[in-house]
């Protein structure tokens, strides 16, 4: 808790910088408008103009806040919380793809990790490729997956979830292999002295020991899933989802819309990763590891 | 039908070969051969399945066709590589990592700033920063400068957090020893804390290397001149020229591995003393 | 041996404020260490022997009383590089060779390159590590690492050597060997050595003066001037004189516990 003051200070400093940058970046357009209107701008006018432009280069935080409120809270109050113009709707679209992809990716990742730990052939054949694939910008194939799956008649949620799955899969495999191999030789020998079956060794030693590693990679996987879902929404022609909002905003120069989508995406990421953090704390506490 | 039988045969053969090799004592040769055999097997099965099931090359081109395209279009691929990797990713990577390093050293003197910035940095590192791309494209234009800017933003926080953590990674005894030598701040930084921070700094550099390529490629989806790997991928997908897309992906994979591998080699040379590096030969 | 006082503590106290209330790590400690002395500090953990050593080194700040090193404050002594300090663990930098580690304080203190080389070679010779200059710490045994860390403390020719349980983590045989080497080193160089230990035989074997301490609050309960000669073969430990001093130390330790046992 002793970090609260420093964190707040840093956050406030960032906000101040943001406001200052808004003045600086939007000033040329403000001067331009004033010149055409034949008005001299004093400093107060300049500041108030730069913080309230329609399509500013950098919208001020309160403009973004107002836009987010307008497209979330206000629409909920009007009973249109799930309309196509609401950010809640778009966040939901992105979230569902993220969550589905994350679950699939985690499941597959854990399965493959178990295979790698227990099968020497798989370990030596697959593991180098898994590690190598982490260094590859996998996201580059996102547009192709979307288009190809569309061409064979799969559209909507699934193609995006596939990209999310693909992105969350690799961190989980790497983390889980490390985790399942984390018991010390002494602990494994101990299991041998009790002549435990491989299944018992797995459930009672390897799996519990792997939990800290699993959660660390789940956090990475979740963040990657969200990025995957957002990027997966780009080539679909900007229909729905936070990625679509980003793209539409950039087409029409709606900077406030871009920033509000961005902040929503950040919030979503924070909530999802935070959720895993809570899960981690509960699990590890119950296991006596935290 | 013949192709499918061939695919099954290749699969069984490859697996058997790897099974035999993997259960012999590990040597450098088997360590290299097993994954290579696995990769080749996958490529052959891919080729066979595409022919056997008569999958349209518009959906999934066979590896042979990708290879032919790769060889035929090297000029385009090279141009895209220079635009995206050298100009966009590398420039942004150097600026971003350099700035993060300098700022980390600077804030290291102020525990208050560290305590504030570290959680914020960790938080930001988990955000979908790639979403900044459309904004930065708007600010810095369509050319590589905006891509470099995206890369700067993406690599900055992981590098910052890792460097700050690394600079704190000295124990009380090491610091006391420096004190008994009456070493000043800069001496301690130079002789103790920077060397001790190297494994962390390299971790940040490695994370950054993958992020840099992703950032540069994805930023091009939001607008670019008519070259660049991201541009080529998104337009070729539109034209259903998937062989060219796969060729670009191959280039991206090679560039990514080379980039990462280069840093890993440097790491091995500079942090040979660290327990994580010592075990390997 | 001259009578010049090197370290002088008077009514030295140090109190740590913790969540469970104040802890009196040192209380009213008075002690003089003369030049050329080999002083051992012995006592159970928590008796303040390490804290006392750290006060001499200006690594802790006493909350009461005075302490001088070479007639000046510990801080001035530290800044004039008056002492070498050896920690419980060797604490060598893994990224530097043995030679590079010993060179480290010399680099910091701004010695010329040629002088550095010459000094490194000399202290390596002194601790019997000649030929290991190019090795990395993790390629050496624990005993060799500890010898290297002693060489590092010797390299800049401080007259005082402060050693905090330097051999605590080593096995008995290596320890005997290093004790013997340390004695002969002390004999040859005429340094003043303050040595923290919790082994009675080690304290008696090495010291000209044994300071027995006890905890809660950390204080000195007995100071024993050793009648043993400067020349001490290992088998001196079987002589009646040796055993008598050891008995006195043990009694002092037991008395310090009071009714705790």
CSV table of N, CA and C in Angstrom, one decimal, chain B residues 205-261:
chain,number,residue,atom,x,y,z
B,205,UNK,N,15.6,-6.8,-23.8
B,205,UNK,CA,16.0,-6.7,-25.3
B,205,UNK,C,15.3,-7.8,-26.1
B,206,UNK,N,15.3,-9.0,-25.5
B,206,UNK,CA,14.7,-10.1,-26.2
B,206,UNK,C,13.2,-10.0,-26.4
B,207,UNK,N,12.6,-9.6,-25.3
B,207,UNK,CA,11.1,-9.4,-25.4
B,207,UNK,C,10.9,-8.3,-26.5
B,208,UNK,N,11.7,-7.2,-26.4
B,208,UNK,CA,11.5,-6.1,-27.4
B,208,UNK,C,11.7,-6.6,-28.8
B,209,UNK,N,12.6,-7.5,-29.1
B,209,UNK,CA,12.9,-7.9,-30.4
B,209,UNK,C,11.7,-8.5,-31.1
B,210,UNK,N,10.9,-9.3,-30.4
B,210,UNK,CA,9.7,-9.8,-31.0
B,210,UNK,C,8.6,-8.8,-31.2
B,211,UNK,N,8.5,-7.9,-30.1
B,211,UNK,CA,7.5,-6.9,-30.2
B,211,UNK,C,7.8,-5.9,-31.3
B,212,UNK,N,9.0,-5.7,-31.6
B,212,UNK,CA,9.4,-4.7,-32.6
B,212,UNK,C,8.9,-5.1,-34.0
B,213,UNK,N,9.1,-6.4,-34.3
B,213,UNK,CA,8.6,-6.8,-35.6
B,213,UNK,C,7.1,-6.8,-35.7
B,214,UNK,N,6.4,-7.3,-34.6
B,214,UNK,CA,5.0,-7.3,-34.6
B,214,UNK,C,4.5,-5.9,-34.8
B,215,UNK,N,5.0,-4.9,-34.0
B,215,UNK,CA,4.6,-3.5,-34.1
B,215,UNK,C,4.7,-3.0,-35.5
B,216,UNK,N,5.9,-3.2,-36.1
B,216,UNK,CA,6.2,-2.6,-37.4
B,216,UNK,C,5.2,-3.2,-38.5
B,217,UNK,N,4.9,-4.5,-38.4
B,217,UNK,CA,4.1,-5.1,-39.4
B,217,UNK,C,2.6,-4.7,-39.2
B,218,UNK,N,2.1,-4.8,-38.0
B,218,UNK,CA,0.7,-4.5,-37.7
B,218,UNK,C,0.4,-3.0,-38.0
B,219,UNK,N,1.4,-2.1,-37.6
B,219,UNK,CA,1.2,-0.7,-37.9
B,219,UNK,C,0.9,-0.4,-39.3
B,220,UNK,N,1.5,-1.3,-40.2
B,220,UNK,CA,1.2,-1.1,-41.6
B,220,UNK,C,-0.2,-1.4,-42.1
B,221,UNK,N,-0.9,-2.2,-41.3
B,221,UNK,CA,-2.3,-2.5,-41.6
B,221,UNK,C,-3.1,-1.2,-41.5
B,222,UNK,N,-2.6,-0.2,-40.7
B,222,UNK,CA,-3.4,1.0,-40.6
B,222,UNK,C,-3.0,2.1,-41.6
B,223,UNK,N,-2.2,1.7,-42.5
B,223,UNK,CA,-1.8,2.7,-43.5
B,223,UNK,C,-0.3,2.7,-43.7
B,224,UNK,N,0.1,2.7,-45.0
B,224,UNK,CA,1.5,2.7,-45.3
B,224,UNK,C,1.7,3.1,-46.8
B,225,UNK,N,3.0,3.4,-47.2
B,225,UNK,CA,3.2,3.6,-48.6
B,225,UNK,C,3.1,2.2,-49.2
B,226,UNK,N,3.2,2.1,-50.6
B,226,UNK,CA,3.0,0.8,-51.2
B,226,UNK,C,4.1,-0.1,-51.2
B,227,UNK,N,4.8,-0.2,-50.0
B,227,UNK,CA,5.7,-1.2,-49.8
B,227,UNK,C,5.7,-1.5,-48.3
B,228,UNK,N,6.4,-2.6,-47.9
B,228,UNK,CA,6.4,-3.0,-46.5
B,228,UNK,C,5.7,-4.3,-46.3
B,229,UNK,N,6.2,-5.1,-45.4
B,229,UNK,CA,5.7,-6.5,-45.2
B,229,UNK,C,4.2,-6.5,-44.8
B,230,UNK,N,3.8,-5.6,-43.9
B,230,UNK,CA,2.4,-5.6,-43.4
B,230,UNK,C,1.5,-5.1,-44.6
B,231,UNK,N,2.0,-4.1,-45.3
B,231,UNK,CA,1.2,-3.7,-46.5
B,231,UNK,C,1.0,-4.9,-47.5
B,232,UNK,N,2.1,-5.5,-47.8
B,232,UNK,CA,2.1,-6.6,-48.8
B,232,UNK,C,1.1,-7.7,-48.3
B,233,UNK,N,1.2,-8.1,-47.0
B,233,UNK,CA,0.4,-9.1,-46.5
B,233,UNK,C,-1.1,-8.7,-46.6
B,234,UNK,N,-1.4,-7.5,-46.2
B,234,UNK,CA,-2.9,-7.2,-46.2
B,234,UNK,C,-3.4,-7.0,-47.6
B,235,UNK,N,-2.6,-6.5,-48.5
B,235,UNK,CA,-3.1,-6.3,-49.9
B,235,UNK,C,-3.1,-7.7,-50.6
B,236,UNK,N,-2.1,-8.5,-50.4
B,236,UNK,CA,-2.1,-9.8,-51.1
B,236,UNK,C,-3.2,-10.7,-50.6
B,237,UNK,N,-3.5,-10.6,-49.4
B,237,UNK,CA,-4.6,-11.4,-48.9
B,237,UNK,C,-5.9,-10.9,-49.6
B,238,UNK,N,-6.0,-9.6,-49.8
B,238,UNK,CA,-7.2,-9.1,-50.6
B,238,UNK,C,-7.2,-9.7,-52.0
B,239,UNK,N,-6.0,-9.8,-52.6
B,239,UNK,CA,-6.0,-10.3,-54.0
B,239,UNK,C,-5.9,-11.8,-54.0
B,240,UNK,N,-6.0,-12.5,-52.9
B,240,UNK,CA,-6.0,-13.9,-52.8
B,240,UNK,C,-4.6,-14.5,-53.3
B,241,UNK,N,-3.6,-13.7,-53.2
B,241,UNK,CA,-2.3,-14.2,-53.6
B,241,UNK,C,-1.6,-14.7,-52.4
B,242,UNK,N,-2.1,-15.9,-51.9
B,242,UNK,CA,-1.6,-16.4,-50.6
B,242,UNK,C,-0.2,-16.9,-50.7
B,243,UNK,N,0.3,-17.2,-51.9
B,243,UNK,CA,1.7,-17.7,-52.0
B,243,UNK,C,2.6,-16.6,-51.6
B,244,UNK,N,2.3,-15.4,-52.0
B,244,UNK,CA,3.1,-14.2,-51.7
B,244,UNK,C,3.0,-13.9,-50.2
B,245,UNK,N,1.8,-14.1,-49.6
B,245,UNK,CA,1.6,-13.8,-48.2
B,245,UNK,C,2.5,-14.8,-47.4
B,246,UNK,N,2.5,-16.1,-47.8
B,246,UNK,CA,3.3,-17.1,-47.1
B,246,UNK,C,4.8,-16.7,-47.3
B,247,UNK,N,5.2,-16.2,-48.4
B,247,UNK,CA,6.6,-15.9,-48.6
B,247,UNK,C,7.0,-14.7,-47.7
B,248,UNK,N,6.1,-13.8,-47.5
B,248,UNK,CA,6.3,-12.7,-46.6
B,248,UNK,C,6.4,-13.2,-45.2
B,249,UNK,N,5.6,-14.1,-44.8
B,249,UNK,CA,5.6,-14.7,-43.5
B,249,UNK,C,6.9,-15.4,-43.3
B,250,UNK,N,7.4,-16.1,-44.3
B,250,UNK,CA,8.7,-16.8,-44.2
B,250,UNK,C,9.8,-15.8,-43.9
B,251,UNK,N,9.7,-14.7,-44.6
B,251,UNK,CA,10.7,-13.6,-44.4
B,251,UNK,C,10.6,-13.1,-43.0
B,252,UNK,N,9.4,-12.9,-42.5
B,252,UNK,CA,9.2,-12.3,-41.2
B,252,UNK,C,9.7,-13.3,-40.1
B,253,UNK,N,9.4,-14.6,-40.4
B,253,UNK,CA,9.9,-15.7,-39.4
B,253,UNK,C,11.4,-15.7,-39.4
B,254,UNK,N,12.0,-15.6,-40.6
B,254,UNK,CA,13.5,-15.6,-40.6
B,254,UNK,C,14.1,-14.4,-39.9
B,255,UNK,N,13.5,-13.2,-40.3
B,255,UNK,CA,14.0,-12.0,-39.7
B,255,UNK,C,13.8,-12.0,-38.1
B,256,UNK,N,12.7,-12.5,-37.7
B,256,UNK,CA,12.4,-12.6,-36.2
B,256,UNK,C,13.4,-13.5,-35.5
B,257,UNK,N,13.6,-14.7,-36.1
B,257,UNK,CA,14.5,-15.6,-35.5
B,257,UNK,C,16.0,-15.1,-35.5
B,258,UNK,N,16.3,-14.4,-36.6
B,258,UNK,CA,17.7,-13.9,-36.7
B,258,UNK,C,17.9,-12.8,-35.7
B,259,UNK,N,16.9,-11.9,-35.6
B,259,UNK,CA,17.0,-10.8,-34.7
B,259,UNK,C,17.1,-11.3,-33.2
B,260,UNK,N,16.2,-12.3,-32.9
B,260,UNK,CA,16.3,-12.8,-31.5
B,260,UNK,C,17.6,-13.6,-31.3
B,261,UNK,N,17.9,-14.4,-32.3
B,261,UNK,CA,19.1,-15.2,-32.2
B,261,UNK,C,20.4,-14.3,-32.0
